[in-house]
CSV table of C-alpha atoms in Angstrom, one decimal:
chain,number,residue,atom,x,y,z
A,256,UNK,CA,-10.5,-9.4,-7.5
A,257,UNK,CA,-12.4,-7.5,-5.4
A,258,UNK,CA,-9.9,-4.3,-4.1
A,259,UNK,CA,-12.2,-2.8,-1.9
A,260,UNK,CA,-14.8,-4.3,0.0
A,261,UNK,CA,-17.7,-3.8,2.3
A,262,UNK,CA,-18.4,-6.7,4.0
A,263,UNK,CA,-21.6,-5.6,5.8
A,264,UNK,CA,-24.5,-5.2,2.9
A,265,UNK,CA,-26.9,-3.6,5.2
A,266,UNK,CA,-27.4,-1.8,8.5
A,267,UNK,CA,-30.2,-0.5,10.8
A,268,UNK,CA,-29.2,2.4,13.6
A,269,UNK,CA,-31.8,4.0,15.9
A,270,UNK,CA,-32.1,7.5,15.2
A,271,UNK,CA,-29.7,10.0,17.7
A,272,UNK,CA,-27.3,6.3,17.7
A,273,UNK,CA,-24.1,6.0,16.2
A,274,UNK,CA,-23.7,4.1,13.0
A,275,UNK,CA,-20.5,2.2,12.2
A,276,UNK,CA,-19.8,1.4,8.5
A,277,UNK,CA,-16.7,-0.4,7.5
A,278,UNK,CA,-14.6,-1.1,4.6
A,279,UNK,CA,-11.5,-3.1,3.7
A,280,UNK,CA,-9.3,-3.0,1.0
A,281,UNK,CA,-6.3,-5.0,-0.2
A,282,UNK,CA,-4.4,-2.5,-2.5
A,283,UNK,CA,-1.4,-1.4,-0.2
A,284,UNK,CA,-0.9,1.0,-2.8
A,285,UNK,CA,-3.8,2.9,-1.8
A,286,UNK,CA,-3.2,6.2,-0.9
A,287,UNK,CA,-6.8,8.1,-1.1
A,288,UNK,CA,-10.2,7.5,0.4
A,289,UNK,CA,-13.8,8.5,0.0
A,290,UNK,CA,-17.0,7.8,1.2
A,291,UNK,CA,-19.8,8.1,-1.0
A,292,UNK,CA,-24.0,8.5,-0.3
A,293,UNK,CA,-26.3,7.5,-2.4
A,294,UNK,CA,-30.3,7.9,-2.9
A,295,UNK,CA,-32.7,5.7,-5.1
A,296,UNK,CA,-32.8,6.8,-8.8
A,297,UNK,CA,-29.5,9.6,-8.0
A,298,UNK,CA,-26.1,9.0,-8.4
A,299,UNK,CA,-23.6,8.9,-5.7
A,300,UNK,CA,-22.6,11.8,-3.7
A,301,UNK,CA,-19.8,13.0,-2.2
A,302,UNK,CA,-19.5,12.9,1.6
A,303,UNK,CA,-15.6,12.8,3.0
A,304,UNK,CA,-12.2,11.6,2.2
A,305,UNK,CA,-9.0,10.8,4.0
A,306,UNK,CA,-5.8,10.8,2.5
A,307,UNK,CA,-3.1,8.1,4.2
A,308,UNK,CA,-0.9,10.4,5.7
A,309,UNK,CA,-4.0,10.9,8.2
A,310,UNK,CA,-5.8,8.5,10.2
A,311,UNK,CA,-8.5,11.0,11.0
A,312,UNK,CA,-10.9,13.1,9.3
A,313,UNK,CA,-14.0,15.0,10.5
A,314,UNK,CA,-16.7,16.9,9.1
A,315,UNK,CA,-19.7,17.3,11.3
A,316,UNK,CA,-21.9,14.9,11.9
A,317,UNK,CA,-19.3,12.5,9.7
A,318,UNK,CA,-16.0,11.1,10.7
A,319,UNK,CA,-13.5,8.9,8.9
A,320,UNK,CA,-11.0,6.5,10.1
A,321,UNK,CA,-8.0,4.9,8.5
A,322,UNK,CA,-6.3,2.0,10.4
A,323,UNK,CA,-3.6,1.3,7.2
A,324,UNK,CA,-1.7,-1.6,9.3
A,325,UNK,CA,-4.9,-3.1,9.0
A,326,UNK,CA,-6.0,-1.9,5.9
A,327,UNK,CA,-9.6,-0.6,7.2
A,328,UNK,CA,-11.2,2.2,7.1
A,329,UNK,CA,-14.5,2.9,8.6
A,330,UNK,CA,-17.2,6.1,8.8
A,331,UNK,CA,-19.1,6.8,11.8
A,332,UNK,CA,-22.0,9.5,11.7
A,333,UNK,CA,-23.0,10.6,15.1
A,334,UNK,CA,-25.8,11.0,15.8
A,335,UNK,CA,-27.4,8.9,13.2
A,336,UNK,CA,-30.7,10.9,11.3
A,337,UNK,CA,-33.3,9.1,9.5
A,338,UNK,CA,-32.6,11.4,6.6
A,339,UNK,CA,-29.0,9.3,6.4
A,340,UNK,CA,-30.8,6.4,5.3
A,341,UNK,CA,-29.2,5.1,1.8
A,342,UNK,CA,-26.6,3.2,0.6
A,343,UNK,CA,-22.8,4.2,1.4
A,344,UNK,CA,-19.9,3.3,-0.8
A,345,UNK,CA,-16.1,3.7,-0.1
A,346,UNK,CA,-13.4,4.3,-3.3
A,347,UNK,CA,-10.3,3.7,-2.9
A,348,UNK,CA,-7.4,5.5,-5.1
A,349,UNK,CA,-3.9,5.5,-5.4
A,350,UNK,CA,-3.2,9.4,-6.3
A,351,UNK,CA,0.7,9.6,-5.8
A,352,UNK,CA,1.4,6.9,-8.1
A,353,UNK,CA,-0.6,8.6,-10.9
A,354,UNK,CA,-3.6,6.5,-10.7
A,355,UNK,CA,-7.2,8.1,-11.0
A,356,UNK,CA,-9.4,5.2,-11.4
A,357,UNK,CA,-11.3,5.2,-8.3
A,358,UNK,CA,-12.2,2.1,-7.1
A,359,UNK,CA,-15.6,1.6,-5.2
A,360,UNK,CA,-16.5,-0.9,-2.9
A,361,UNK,CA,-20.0,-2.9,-3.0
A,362,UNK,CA,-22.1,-0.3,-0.8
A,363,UNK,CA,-23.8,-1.0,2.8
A,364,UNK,CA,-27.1,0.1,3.3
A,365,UNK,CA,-28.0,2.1,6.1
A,366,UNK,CA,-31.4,2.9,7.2
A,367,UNK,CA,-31.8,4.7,10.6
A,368,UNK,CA,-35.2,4.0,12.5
A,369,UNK,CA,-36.8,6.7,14.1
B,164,UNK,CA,-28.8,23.2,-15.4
B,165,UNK,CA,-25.3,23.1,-12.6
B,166,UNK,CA,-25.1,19.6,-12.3
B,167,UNK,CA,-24.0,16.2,-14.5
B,168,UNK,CA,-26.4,15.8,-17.3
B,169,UNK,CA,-26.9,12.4,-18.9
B,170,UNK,CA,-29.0,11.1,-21.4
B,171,UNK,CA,-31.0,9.0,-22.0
B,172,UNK,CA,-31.8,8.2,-18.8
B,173,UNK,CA,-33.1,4.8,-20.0
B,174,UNK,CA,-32.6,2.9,-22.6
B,175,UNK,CA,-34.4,-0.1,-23.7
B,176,UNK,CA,-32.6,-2.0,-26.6
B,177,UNK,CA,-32.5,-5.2,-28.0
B,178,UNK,CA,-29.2,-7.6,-28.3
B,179,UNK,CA,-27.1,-7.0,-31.1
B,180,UNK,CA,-27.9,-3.3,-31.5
B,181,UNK,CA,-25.7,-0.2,-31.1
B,182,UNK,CA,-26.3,2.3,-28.0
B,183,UNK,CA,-25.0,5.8,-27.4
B,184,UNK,CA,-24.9,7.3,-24.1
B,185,UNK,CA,-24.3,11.0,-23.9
B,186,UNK,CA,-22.6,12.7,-20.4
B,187,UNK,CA,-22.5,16.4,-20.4
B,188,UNK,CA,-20.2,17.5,-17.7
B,189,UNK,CA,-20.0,20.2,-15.5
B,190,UNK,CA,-18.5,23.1,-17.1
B,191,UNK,CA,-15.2,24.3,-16.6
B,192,UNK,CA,-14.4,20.2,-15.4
B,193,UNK,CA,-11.6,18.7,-17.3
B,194,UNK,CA,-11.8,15.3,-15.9
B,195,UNK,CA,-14.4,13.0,-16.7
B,196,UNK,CA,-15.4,9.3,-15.6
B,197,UNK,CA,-17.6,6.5,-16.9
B,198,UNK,CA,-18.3,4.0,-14.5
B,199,UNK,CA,-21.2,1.3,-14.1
B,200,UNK,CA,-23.3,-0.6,-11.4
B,201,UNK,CA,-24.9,-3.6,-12.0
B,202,UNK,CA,-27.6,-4.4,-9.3
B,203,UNK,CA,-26.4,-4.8,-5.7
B,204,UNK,CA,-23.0,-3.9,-7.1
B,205,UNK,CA,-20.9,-1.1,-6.4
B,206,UNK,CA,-20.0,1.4,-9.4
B,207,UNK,CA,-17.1,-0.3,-11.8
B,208,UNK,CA,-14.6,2.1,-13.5
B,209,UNK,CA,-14.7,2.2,-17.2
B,210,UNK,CA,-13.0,4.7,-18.2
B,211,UNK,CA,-11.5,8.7,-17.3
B,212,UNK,CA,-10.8,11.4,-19.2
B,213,UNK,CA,-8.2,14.1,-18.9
B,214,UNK,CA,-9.4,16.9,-21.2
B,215,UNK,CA,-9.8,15.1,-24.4
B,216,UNK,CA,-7.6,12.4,-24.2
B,217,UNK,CA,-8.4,8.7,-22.2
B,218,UNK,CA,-5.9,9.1,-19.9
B,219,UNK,CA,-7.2,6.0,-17.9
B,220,UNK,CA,-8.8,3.0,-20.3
B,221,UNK,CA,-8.8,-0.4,-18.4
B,222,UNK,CA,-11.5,-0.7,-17.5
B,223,UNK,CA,-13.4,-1.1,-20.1
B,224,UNK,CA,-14.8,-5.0,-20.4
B,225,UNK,CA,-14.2,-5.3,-24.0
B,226,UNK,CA,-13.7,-4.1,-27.3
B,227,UNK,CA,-17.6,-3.3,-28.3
B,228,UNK,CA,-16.9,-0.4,-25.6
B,229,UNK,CA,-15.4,2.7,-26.4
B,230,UNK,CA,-15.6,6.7,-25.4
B,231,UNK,CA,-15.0,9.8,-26.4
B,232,UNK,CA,-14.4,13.3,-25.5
B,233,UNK,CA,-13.7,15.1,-28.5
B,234,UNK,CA,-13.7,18.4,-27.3
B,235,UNK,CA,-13.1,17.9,-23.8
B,236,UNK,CA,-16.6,18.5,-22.9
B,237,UNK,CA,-19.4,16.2,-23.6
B,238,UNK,CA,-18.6,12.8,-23.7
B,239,UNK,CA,-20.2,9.5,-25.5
B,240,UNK,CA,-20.1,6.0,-24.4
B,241,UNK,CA,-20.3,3.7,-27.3
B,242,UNK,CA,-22.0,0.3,-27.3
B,243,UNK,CA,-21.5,-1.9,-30.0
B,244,UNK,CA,-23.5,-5.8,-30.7
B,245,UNK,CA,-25.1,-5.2,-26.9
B,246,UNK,CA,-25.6,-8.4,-25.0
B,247,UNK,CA,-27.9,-8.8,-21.9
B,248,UNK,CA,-24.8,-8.8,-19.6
B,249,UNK,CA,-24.5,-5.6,-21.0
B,250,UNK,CA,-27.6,-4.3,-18.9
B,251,UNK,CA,-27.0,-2.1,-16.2
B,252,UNK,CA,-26.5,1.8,-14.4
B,253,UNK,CA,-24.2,4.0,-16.5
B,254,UNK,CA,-22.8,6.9,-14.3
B,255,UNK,CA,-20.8,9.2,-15.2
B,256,UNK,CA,-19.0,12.0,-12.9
B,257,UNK,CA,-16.8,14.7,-13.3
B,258,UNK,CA,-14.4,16.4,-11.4
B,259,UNK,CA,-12.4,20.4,-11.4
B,260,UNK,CA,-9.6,18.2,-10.7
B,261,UNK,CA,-9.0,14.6,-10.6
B,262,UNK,CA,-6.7,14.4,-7.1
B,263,UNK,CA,-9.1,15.1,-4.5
B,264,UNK,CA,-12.0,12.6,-5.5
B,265,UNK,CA,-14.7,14.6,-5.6
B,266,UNK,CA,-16.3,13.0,-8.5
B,267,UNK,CA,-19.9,15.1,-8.8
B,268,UNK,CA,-22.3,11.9,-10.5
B,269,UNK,CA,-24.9,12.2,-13.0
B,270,UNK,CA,-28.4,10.3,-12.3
B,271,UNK,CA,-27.2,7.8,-14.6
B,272,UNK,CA,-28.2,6.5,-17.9
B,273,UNK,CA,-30.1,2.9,-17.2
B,274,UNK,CA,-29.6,0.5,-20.0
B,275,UNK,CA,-31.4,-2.9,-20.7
B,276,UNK,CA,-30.6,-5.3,-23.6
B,277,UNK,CA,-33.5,-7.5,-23.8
């Protein structure tokens, strides 16, 4: 049972473009969200969350969205940079209920072309 | 070194034998998380740690896994009768505080059961 899911396994931007990378999940109990970045050969970074009460949340180049009627969330970086290229993950958690186990979805790959 | 420390960072066994994999948080962290990524999967949750204790076990696949954290510290992934399936990305993270999900990853220990 897939809880979180990223439908889209791969994506190519031009560099200075916007890139679009979405996630659904299915856990209405859901209450936290993170995107994650991640290299070849490092593990995952941390890159910006959104808790539900919000449906916004921006950090430079890096923005998150949070549609919870629709239970979507999606990350837009503007403008795109070639050094962006790796593989994004969302996690899901739902904090207020006690629940720590984060729950990550199956990553999109972005490479940006300059 | 400031960061997650794992070792080994790969580990070639063969099925039926037992494998250790050491996570050495960041210091001062009290929560820890084992998680692991198959190929062209997203990481899975195994298992967090709240100081020493597991506060958060489900999902580990079976009983040949287990973990500890005896002092609240370093932590060991246990193994037991490995089986090919078993082969994959071992991350581990660790976070000040478990309710922001800022999970800071380790390079991960890679495992192969031959």
């Amino acid at each position: 049972d897939q809880q979180v899911k990223q439908n889209s396994p791969s994506l190519s931007v031009q560099e200075g473009r916007i890139s679009i990378l979405n996630c659904d999940y299915t856990n209405s109990m859901f209450d936290y969200f993170l995107w994650y970045k991640k290299y070849p050969a490092e593990g995952p970074t941390f890159l910006i969350s959104i808790s539900s009460i919000k449906d916004k949340n921006e950090d430079g180049r890096f923005t998150v969205f949070l549609n919870k009627s629709a239970k979507h969330l999606s990350l837009h970086i503007v403008p795109s940079q070639p050094g962006d290229s790796a593989v994004y993950f969302c996690a899901a958690s739902a904090i207020t209920s006690g629940t720590y186990k984060y729950i990550f979805g199956t990553g999109t790959r972005l490479k940006v072309l300059a | 070194g400031a960061g997650v420390s794992q070792t080994p960072s790969n580990k070639v066994t063969e099925k039926g034998k037992y494998v250790e994999l050491r996570c050495d948080p960041i210091s001062g962290h009290t929560a820890l998380y084992w998680y692991r990524q198959s190929l062209g999967q997203g990481p899975e949750f195994l298992i967090y740690f709240q100081g020493t204790g597991a506060a958060d076990d489900s999902g580990l696949p079976n009983d040949r896994f287990f973990a500890v954290r005896p002092e609240g510290s370093v932590s060991t992934l246990k193994i037991q009768r490995t089986e090919r399936g078993d082969s994959a990305v071992y991350l581990c993270a660790s976070s000040g505080t478990a309710n922001t999900g800022e999970l800071f990853f380790g390079e991960g220990s890679r495992l192969t059961v031959l």
